[in-house]
Coordinates of C-alpha atoms in Angstrom, one line a residue:
X292 CA 24.7 9.5 42.4
X293 CA 25.6 6.4 40.4
X294 CA 22.8 4.4 38.7
X295 CA 23.1 0.6 38.0
X296 CA 21.8 -0.9 34.9
X297 CA 21.2 -4.7 34.4
X298 CA 19.9 -6.6 31.5
X299 CA 19.2 -10.3 30.7
X300 CA 18.1 -11.7 27.5
X301 CA 14.9 -13.5 27.3
X302 CA 16.5 -16.8 26.0
X303 CA 19.0 -16.9 29.0
X304 CA 18.2 -18.2 32.4
X305 CA 17.1 -15.2 34.3
X306 CA 17.9 -16.4 37.9
X307 CA 20.9 -18.8 37.4
X308 CA 24.5 -18.4 36.0
X309 CA 26.8 -15.7 36.9
X310 CA 25.0 -13.1 34.9
X311 CA 21.6 -13.1 36.5
X312 CA 20.0 -9.9 37.2
X313 CA 20.8 -10.1 41.1
X314 CA 24.4 -11.2 40.4
X315 CA 25.1 -8.3 38.0
X316 CA 23.6 -6.0 40.8
X317 CA 25.8 -7.5 43.4
X318 CA 29.0 -7.0 41.2
X319 CA 28.1 -3.4 40.3
X320 CA 27.4 -2.5 44.0
X321 CA 30.7 -4.0 45.1
X322 CA 32.4 -1.6 42.4
X323 CA 30.6 1.3 43.7
X324 CA 31.6 0.5 47.1
X325 CA 35.2 0.6 46.3
X326 CA 35.0 4.2 45.4
X327 CA 32.6 5.0 48.4
X328 CA 35.4 7.3 49.9
X329 CA 35.3 9.3 46.6
X330 CA 31.7 10.2 47.2
X331 CA 30.2 7.4 44.9
X332 CA 26.7 6.4 46.2
X333 CA 24.1 4.1 44.5
X334 CA 21.1 5.9 42.9
X335 CA 18.2 4.3 44.8
X336 CA 16.0 3.7 41.6
X337 CA 16.6 0.2 40.0
X338 CA 17.0 0.1 36.2
X339 CA 16.5 -3.7 35.5
X340 CA 15.5 -5.4 32.0
X341 CA 15.0 -8.9 32.6
X342 CA 14.0 -10.9 29.3
X343 CA 15.1 -8.0 27.0
X344 CA 17.3 -8.2 24.0
X345 CA 20.3 -5.9 23.4
X346 CA 19.5 -5.4 19.6
X347 CA 18.1 -1.9 20.4
X348 CA 17.2 0.6 23.1
X349 CA 13.4 0.0 23.3
X350 CA 13.5 -1.4 26.8
X351 CA 11.4 0.0 29.7
X352 CA 14.3 0.5 32.2
X353 CA 16.7 1.7 29.5
X354 CA 14.3 4.6 28.6
X355 CA 13.9 5.4 32.2
X356 CA 17.6 5.5 32.6
X357 CA 18.0 7.9 29.6
X358 CA 15.2 10.1 31.2
X359 CA 17.4 10.1 34.4
X360 CA 20.4 11.0 32.3
X361 CA 18.8 13.8 30.6
X362 CA 17.3 15.0 33.8
X363 CA 20.6 15.3 35.5
X364 CA 19.6 13.0 38.3
X365 CA 22.6 10.5 37.9
X366 CA 26.4 11.5 37.4
X367 CA 27.4 7.9 36.4
X368 CA 26.1 4.5 35.1
X369 CA 27.8 1.3 36.0
X370 CA 27.1 -2.0 34.2
X371 CA 28.3 -5.5 34.6
X372 CA 29.6 -5.6 31.1
X373 CA 29.2 -3.3 28.3
X374 CA 27.1 -5.8 26.2
X375 CA 24.5 -5.5 28.9
X376 CA 24.0 -1.9 28.0
X377 CA 23.6 -2.6 24.1
X378 CA 24.8 -5.1 21.4
X379 CA 24.5 -2.5 18.6
X380 CA 27.6 -0.2 18.0
X381 CA 25.4 2.6 16.4
X382 CA 23.3 2.7 19.7
X383 CA 26.3 2.5 21.7
X384 CA 28.0 5.4 20.0
X385 CA 24.7 7.4 20.6
X386 CA 24.7 6.4 24.4
X387 CA 28.3 7.6 24.7
X388 CA 27.6 11.0 23.0
X389 CA 24.4 11.4 25.2
X390 CA 26.4 10.6 28.4
X391 CA 29.2 12.9 27.5
X392 CA 26.8 15.7 26.6
X393 CA 25.2 15.5 30.1
X394 CA 28.6 14.8 31.9
X395 CA 27.7 11.4 32.9
X396 CA 30.3 8.7 33.1
X397 CA 30.0 5.1 32.0
X398 CA 31.8 2.4 33.8
X399 CA 32.0 -1.4 33.2
X400 CA 32.4 -3.2 36.6
X401 CA 34.4 -6.3 35.1
X402 CA 36.2 -4.8 32.1
X403 CA 38.0 -2.0 33.8
X404 CA 36.8 0.5 31.3
X405 CA 35.9 4.2 32.0
X406 CA 34.9 6.6 29.4
X407 CA 36.2 9.4 31.4
X408 CA 39.6 8.9 30.1
X409 CA 40.8 8.7 26.4
X410 CA 42.2 5.2 26.8
X411 CA 38.9 4.0 28.3
X412 CA 36.8 5.5 25.6
X413 CA 38.9 3.9 22.9
X414 CA 38.7 0.4 24.4
X415 CA 35.1 1.1 25.1
X416 CA 34.3 1.5 21.3
X417 CA 36.4 -1.6 20.5
X418 CA 34.5 -3.6 23.0
X419 CA 31.3 -2.5 21.6
X420 CA 32.2 -3.5 18.2
X421 CA 33.0 -6.9 19.4
X422 CA 29.8 -7.1 21.2
X423 CA 27.9 -6.3 17.8
X424 CA 30.0 -8.7 16.1
X425 CA 29.1 -11.5 18.6
X426 CA 25.4 -10.5 18.3
X427 CA 25.6 -10.7 14.5
X428 CA 27.3 -14.0 14.7
X429 CA 24.6 -15.2 16.9
X430 CA 22.0 -14.1 14.4
X431 CA 23.7 -16.0 11.6
X432 CA 23.9 -19.2 13.6
X433 CA 20.2 -18.9 14.5
X434 CA 19.3 -18.3 10.7
X435 CA 21.4 -21.5 9.7
X436 CA 19.5 -23.5 12.5
X437 CA 16.1 -22.1 11.1
X438 CA 17.1 -23.2 7.6
X439 CA 18.2 -26.7 8.9
X440 CA 14.9 -27.2 10.5
X441 CA 13.0 -26.0 7.6
X442 CA 14.8 -28.6 5.4
X443 CA 13.6 -31.4 7.7
X444 CA 10.0 -29.8 7.5
X445 CA 9.7 -28.6 10.9
X446 CA 8.1 -25.3 12.1
X447 CA 10.7 -22.9 13.2
X448 CA 9.2 -21.6 16.2
X449 CA 7.1 -18.5 17.0
X450 CA 3.4 -18.2 17.3
X451 CA 1.8 -21.1 15.5
X452 CA -0.6 -20.2 12.5
X453 CA -4.3 -20.4 12.9
X454 CA -5.3 -23.9 12.6
X455 CA -2.5 -25.5 14.4
X456 CA -1.3 -25.9 18.2
X457 CA 2.5 -25.7 19.1
X458 CA 4.0 -28.0 21.7
X459 CA 7.8 -28.4 22.0
X460 CA 8.2 -26.6 18.6
X461 CA 6.0 -29.2 16.8
X462 CA 2.6 -28.5 15.2
X463 CA -0.5 -30.4 15.7
X464 CA -3.7 -29.7 13.8
X465 CA -6.4 -27.9 15.8
X466 CA -9.7 -28.9 14.3
X467 CA -11.9 -25.9 15.3
X468 CA -9.0 -23.7 13.9
X469 CA -8.7 -25.8 10.8
X470 CA -12.4 -25.4 10.1
X471 CA -12.2 -21.6 10.5
X472 CA -9.1 -21.5 8.2
X473 CA -11.2 -23.4 5.5
X474 CA -14.1 -21.0 6.0
X475 CA -11.8 -18.0 5.4
X476 CA -10.6 -19.6 2.3
X477 CA -14.3 -20.2 1.2
X478 CA -15.2 -16.7 2.1
X479 CA -12.4 -15.1 -0.1
X480 CA -13.5 -17.3 -3.0
X481 CA -16.9 -15.7 -2.4
X482 CA -16.2 -12.0 -1.7
X483 CA -12.9 -11.8 -3.5
X484 CA -12.0 -9.3 -0.9
X485 CA -9.9 -9.6 2.4
X486 CA -11.8 -6.6 3.9
X487 CA -15.2 -8.2 3.2
X488 CA -13.9 -11.5 4.7
X489 CA -12.9 -9.7 7.8
X490 CA -16.2 -8.0 8.1
X491 CA -18.0 -11.3 7.6
X492 CA -16.0 -13.1 10.2
X493 CA -16.5 -10.4 12.8
X494 CA -20.2 -10.4 12.0
X495 CA -20.2 -14.1 12.7
X496 CA -18.5 -13.6 16.0
X497 CA -15.0 -15.1 15.1
X498 CA -11.9 -13.9 16.7
X499 CA -8.2 -14.3 16.0
X500 CA -6.3 -16.9 18.0
X501 CA -5.3 -16.0 21.6
X502 CA -2.1 -17.0 23.5
X503 CA -0.4 -16.7 26.8
X504 CA 3.1 -15.7 26.7
X505 CA 6.0 -17.0 28.9
X506 CA 5.7 -13.7 30.7
X507 CA 2.2 -14.4 31.4
X508 CA 0.9 -11.8 29.1
X509 CA -2.4 -12.6 27.3
X510 CA -1.8 -11.9 23.4
X511 CA -4.4 -12.1 20.5
X512 CA -8.1 -12.7 20.6
X513 CA -8.8 -9.5 18.6
X514 CA -11.4 -9.1 15.7
X515 CA -10.0 -9.9 12.3
X516 CA -8.9 -7.1 9.8
X517 CA -7.8 -7.0 6.3
X518 CA -4.2 -7.6 7.3
X519 CA -4.8 -10.7 9.4
X520 CA -6.9 -12.3 6.9
X521 CA -4.3 -11.7 4.1
X522 CA -1.5 -13.1 6.2
X523 CA -3.7 -16.3 6.7
X524 CA -4.5 -16.7 3.1
X525 CA -0.7 -16.4 2.1
X526 CA 0.4 -19.2 4.7
X527 CA 1.8 -22.0 2.5
X528 CA 2.0 -24.4 5.5
X529 CA -1.8 -25.0 4.9
X530 CA -0.7 -27.0 1.8
X531 CA 2.0 -28.8 3.5
X532 CA 4.9 -26.5 2.9
X533 CA 7.6 -24.9 5.1
X534 CA 9.0 -21.6 3.8
X535 CA 12.4 -20.5 5.2
X536 CA 11.9 -16.7 5.5
X537 CA 15.6 -15.9 5.0
X538 CA 16.1 -17.6 1.7
X539 CA 12.5 -18.1 0.6
X540 CA 13.1 -21.7 0.0
X541 CA 10.3 -24.1 0.4
X542 CA 10.4 -27.7 1.8
X543 CA 7.8 -30.4 2.3
X544 CA 6.3 -30.1 5.7
X545 CA 6.0 -32.8 8.4
X546 CA 2.6 -31.7 9.5
X547 CA -0.9 -32.4 7.9
X548 CA -2.1 -30.0 5.3
X549 CA -5.4 -28.2 6.1
X550 CA -6.2 -26.8 2.6
X551 CA -6.6 -28.5 -0.7
X552 CA -3.8 -27.3 -3.2
X553 CA -6.3 -26.5 -5.8
X554 CA -8.2 -24.1 -3.4
X555 CA -5.0 -22.5 -2.2
X556 CA -3.8 -22.0 -5.7
X557 CA -7.2 -20.4 -6.9
X558 CA -7.0 -18.0 -3.9
X559 CA -3.5 -17.0 -4.8
X560 CA -4.4 -16.3 -8.4
X561 CA -7.5 -14.2 -7.3
X562 CA -5.2 -12.1 -4.9
X563 CA -2.6 -11.5 -7.7
X564 CA -5.3 -10.5 -9.9
X565 CA -6.6 -7.9 -7.1
X566 CA -3.0 -6.7 -6.7
X567 CA -2.5 -6.3 -10.6
X568 CA -5.8 -4.4 -10.6
X569 CA -4.6 -2.0 -8.0
X570 CA -1.4 -1.5 -10.0
X571 CA -3.1 -0.4 -13.1
X572 CA -4.2 2.8 -11.3
X573 CA -0.4 3.8 -11.3
X574 CA 0.7 2.2 -14.5
X575 CA 0.3 5.7 -16.6
X576 CA 3.0 6.9 -14.2
X577 CA 5.6 5.6 -16.6
X578 CA 8.4 8.2 -15.2
X579 CA 8.0 7.1 -11.8
X580 CA 6.7 10.2 -9.9
X581 CA 6.2 9.3 -6.2
X582 CA 4.4 12.2 -5.1
X583 CA 1.5 12.5 -7.8
X584 CA -1.4 14.8 -6.5
X585 CA 0.3 15.5 -3.0
X586 CA 2.8 18.5 -3.4
X587 CA 1.8 22.0 -3.3
X588 CA 3.9 25.2 -3.5
X589 CA 4.6 26.5 -0.1
X590 CA 4.8 30.1 -1.3
X591 CA 1.5 30.2 -3.4
X592 CA -0.5 27.3 -2.7
X593 CA -0.6 26.0 -6.4
X594 CA -0.3 22.3 -7.1
X595 CA 3.1 20.9 -8.0
X596 CA 3.0 18.8 -11.2
X597 CA 5.5 16.4 -12.5
X598 CA 7.1 17.0 -16.0
X599 CA 10.1 15.5 -17.7
X600 CA 12.8 17.0 -19.8
X601 CA 14.6 14.6 -22.1
X602 CA 18.3 15.4 -22.6
X603 CA 21.0 13.5 -24.4
X604 CA 19.3 10.0 -23.8
X605 CA 18.3 10.8 -20.3
X606 CA 15.1 11.9 -18.9
X607 CA 15.2 14.5 -16.1
X608 CA 12.3 14.8 -13.9
X609 CA 10.8 17.9 -12.2
X610 CA 8.0 19.0 -10.2
X611 CA 7.0 22.5 -11.3
X612 CA 4.7 25.1 -9.8
X613 CA 1.3 25.4 -11.9
X614 CA 1.0 29.2 -10.8
X615 CA 3.3 30.2 -13.7
X616 CA 1.6 27.6 -16.2
X617 CA -1.9 28.6 -15.4
X618 CA -0.9 32.3 -15.9
X619 CA -2.0 33.6 -12.4
X620 CA -2.0 37.5 -11.9
X621 CA 1.1 37.1 -9.4
X622 CA 3.7 35.0 -10.8
X623 CA 5.3 32.7 -8.3
X624 CA 9.0 32.9 -7.9
X625 CA 9.2 28.9 -7.2
X626 CA 9.6 27.6 -10.6
X627 CA 10.6 24.0 -10.2
X628 CA 12.4 21.4 -8.1
X629 CA 14.3 18.1 -9.3
X630 CA 12.0 15.2 -8.5
X631 CA 14.7 13.1 -7.0
X632 CA 15.6 16.0 -4.6
X633 CA 11.9 16.5 -3.5
X634 CA 11.2 12.8 -3.2
X635 CA 14.4 12.2 -1.2
X636 CA 13.2 15.1 1.1
X637 CA 10.0 13.6 1.6
X638 CA 11.3 9.9 2.2
X639 CA 13.8 11.4 4.6
X640 CA 11.1 13.4 6.4
X641 CA 9.0 10.2 6.7
X642 CA 12.0 8.3 8.1
X643 CA 12.5 11.1 11.0
X644 CA 8.8 11.0 11.6
X645 CA 9.2 7.4 12.3
X646 CA 11.5 8.0 15.0
X647 CA 9.5 11.2 16.3
X648 CA 7.4 9.7 18.9
X649 CA 5.7 13.1 19.6
X650 CA 4.6 13.6 16.0
X651 CA 3.4 10.1 15.6
X652 CA 1.6 10.3 19.1
X653 CA -0.2 13.4 17.7
X654 CA -1.2 11.7 14.5
X655 CA -2.3 8.4 16.2
X656 CA -4.2 10.6 18.7
X657 CA -6.0 12.5 15.9
X658 CA -7.0 9.1 14.5
X659 CA -8.3 7.8 17.8
X660 CA -10.3 11.0 18.1
X661 CA -11.7 10.8 14.6
X662 CA -12.5 7.2 15.1
X663 CA -14.6 7.9 18.3
X664 CA -16.5 10.5 16.5
X665 CA -17.0 7.9 13.5
X666 CA -18.1 5.4 16.1
X667 CA -20.7 7.8 17.5
X668 CA -22.0 8.5 13.9
X669 CA -22.3 4.8 12.9
X670 CA -23.9 4.0 16.3
X671 CA -26.5 6.7 15.8
X672 CA -27.0 5.5 12.3
X673 CA -27.5 1.9 13.6
X674 CA -29.9 3.2 16.2
X675 CA -32.0 4.8 13.6
X676 CA -32.0 1.8 11.4
X677 CA -33.0 -0.4 14.2
X678 CA -35.9 1.8 14.8
X679 CA -36.9 1.7 11.1
X680 CA -36.6 -1.9 10.9
X681 CA -38.9 -2.5 13.9
X682 CA -41.2 0.0 12.4
X683 CA -41.2 -1.7 9.0
X684 CA -41.8 -5.2 10.7
X685 CA -44.8 -3.8 12.5
X686 CA -46.3 -2.3 9.3
X687 CA -45.8 -5.8 7.6
X688 CA -47.5 -7.4 10.3
X689 CA -50.3 -5.1 10.3
X690 CA -50.8 -5.3 6.4
X691 CA -50.8 -9.2 6.7
X692 CA -53.5 -9.0 9.6
X693 CA -55.6 -6.6 7.8
X694 CA -55.0 -7.7 4.1
X695 CA -58.3 -9.8 4.1
X696 CA -60.4 -7.1 5.2
X697 CA -59.1 -4.6 2.7
X698 CA -60.8 -4.4 -0.7
X699 CA -57.8 -3.2 -2.6
X700 CA -55.9 -6.4 -2.6
X701 CA -53.7 -5.5 -5.3
X702 CA -52.5 -2.3 -3.9
X703 CA -52.0 -4.0 -0.5
X704 CA -49.9 -6.7 -2.0
X705 CA -47.9 -4.0 -3.8
X706 CA -47.1 -2.1 -0.6
X707 CA -46.4 -5.2 1.2
X708 CA -43.9 -6.3 -1.2
X709 CA -42.3 -2.9 -0.9
X710 CA -42.0 -3.1 2.8
X711 CA -40.6 -6.7 2.6
X712 CA -37.8 -5.2 0.1
X713 CA -37.1 -2.5 2.7
X714 CA -37.1 -5.0 5.6
X715 CA -34.6 -7.4 3.7
X716 CA -32.3 -4.4 2.8
X717 CA -32.4 -3.0 6.4
X718 CA -31.7 -6.6 7.8
X719 CA -28.8 -7.2 5.4
X720 CA -27.2 -3.7 6.1
X721 CA -27.3 -3.5 9.9
X722 CA -24.9 -6.5 10.4
X723 CA -22.3 -4.9 7.9
X724 CA -22.8 -1.5 9.8
X725 CA -22.2 -3.7 13.2
X726 CA -19.1 -4.9 11.6
X727 CA -17.7 -1.5 10.7
X728 CA -18.4 -0.4 14.3
X729 CA -16.5 -3.3 15.7
X730 CA -13.6 -2.8 13.4
X731 CA -13.4 0.9 14.4
X732 CA -13.5 -0.1 18.1
X733 CA -10.8 -2.7 17.7
X734 CA -8.3 -0.5 15.6
X735 CA -5.1 -0.2 17.6
X736 CA -4.2 3.5 18.6
X737 CA -0.9 2.7 20.6
X738 CA 1.7 5.1 19.7
X739 CA 4.6 2.7 20.7
X740 CA 3.2 -0.2 18.5
X741 CA 2.4 2.2 15.6
X742 CA 6.0 3.6 15.7
X743 CA 7.5 0.2 15.3
X744 CA 5.3 -0.7 12.4
X745 CA 6.1 2.9 11.0
X746 CA 9.7 2.1 11.3
X747 CA 9.3 -1.4 9.5
X748 CA 7.4 0.3 6.5
X749 CA 10.2 3.0 6.2
X750 CA 13.0 0.4 6.3
X751 CA 11.5 -1.4 3.3
X752 CA 9.9 1.5 1.4
X753 CA 12.9 2.6 -0.9
X754 CA 13.5 -0.8 -2.1
X755 CA 9.8 -1.4 -3.3
X756 CA 8.6 -1.2 -6.9
X757 CA 7.3 2.5 -7.7
X758 CA 3.5 1.7 -7.5
X759 CA 3.8 0.2 -4.2
X760 CA 5.8 3.1 -3.0
X761 CA 3.2 5.5 -4.5
X762 CA 0.3 3.5 -2.6
X763 CA 2.2 3.6 0.6
X764 CA 3.2 7.1 0.6
X765 CA -0.5 8.1 -0.1
X766 CA -1.7 5.9 2.9
X767 CA 0.7 7.8 5.2
X768 CA 0.8 11.3 3.8
X769 CA -2.3 13.5 3.1
X770 CA -0.4 16.4 1.4
X771 CA 3.1 18.0 1.1
X772 CA 4.0 21.8 1.2
X773 CA 7.2 22.4 -0.7
X774 CA 9.7 25.2 -0.3
X775 CA 13.1 25.5 -2.2
X776 CA 14.9 24.3 0.8
X777 CA 12.5 22.3 3.0
X778 CA 9.2 20.3 2.9
X779 CA 6.3 20.0 5.4
X780 CA 4.3 16.9 5.6
X781 CA 0.6 16.7 6.5
X782 CA 0.2 13.0 7.7
X783 CA -3.2 11.1 7.5
X784 CA -4.7 10.1 10.6
X785 CA -3.2 6.7 11.2
X786 CA -4.2 3.8 13.3
X787 CA -2.0 0.7 13.8
X788 CA -4.2 -1.3 11.5
X789 CA -3.6 1.3 8.6
X790 CA 0.2 1.2 9.2
X791 CA 0.0 -2.8 9.3
X792 CA -1.8 -2.7 5.9
X793 CA 1.4 -1.1 4.3
X794 CA 3.3 -4.0 5.3
X795 CA 0.9 -6.5 3.4
X796 CA 2.8 -8.0 0.4
X797 CA 6.1 -6.3 1.1

């Protein structure tokens, strides 16, 4: 059985031109027909990826095709051109290895290439390199185009920021959205916490903007979280500036500003102070240990603590088992491990986890289950508080009705004041509890989305300052068990929002 795979990028015409999905299928079918007498027969299941980029293999039909290959359901794969399969040479080499492992041939219908022969494999690899070069060239041209638009003060496409509408790649002010943006900045000046701002916005019933994509999918409309509030507060377009993400250069915007520069600068200063305050927690870590309080000895269970050994103008860092230091009855034969080695093992393991869908699915599933239990606890607490609030209000009403008939006016007034204080505290706390329940309910627990964010975090992690690395590792990892030749990570229960928070400011 020979499977046909087709793909068309989202920025190309899906139905016109020679390389439309249907035309690709027709060419591949004709190619299979040539070898009909040799027993070639088209696999009945279609593998079509319309409007999908070739930059990676995260495509629905591609994933189904790989499952068919691994399951031994197809003996060959035919594509219109090799770049329909992928435009990433690393992915291409992986595909060829996978196909060879399962004895599946790869054929290009228009390029006369067949991986079943040595010459065909050589030419296939060369064509894959050219496909990647062509894609990277397209990326450079796109970046240059975006920089040129930014120089002219134009928005460079994508979803418009809150407070603006987009039409023909030009922005116009959305007055309702602009009012919400101003409210967000005002709330941050009041609360000085993005998380508190998100809670207040959700309590007031505000939601993030919603959009309908070209594919007809509805996107957005979710409750605010700390990440979305922080991103909003960092948008320089609100003060009339366009920032080119590639170069970091700023240019005057062609669009009306929403926020006064003084207010924007004040908010940025508060956010920097907040970040600086968080960094002080790690400022004593002058030797740059990334795993403080996390590792434990895999043999005896004792903590592994960082220590340094200066030698010839160089400081050597180690994590050593505290069993021997604390004088336990049974000494541990695991003495110490170089810090660089252990930290590299942990970072490498995190990178592997980001590609391990099973492990991430388990972690996200545990987080979702824990969230459901937490929601039940919070809703039970809210139910009790609602009952207490109604009871307190009835008592206040009864006291007020019977105050004139009671001879102990001073005692009544004192008790009435106490009940009114209780009522105010309950009335103020219940909306905050409702916001926590709402935040728990909207937290994303999709393994695919979480995996993509996890991968983004890992790509940037090693290049961050030590305090940020420490903070992110603590967010991701609950504990590390260490042996001489391996490590075992115990991940925290992670929602998509938890992972996105790691991306804030990096």
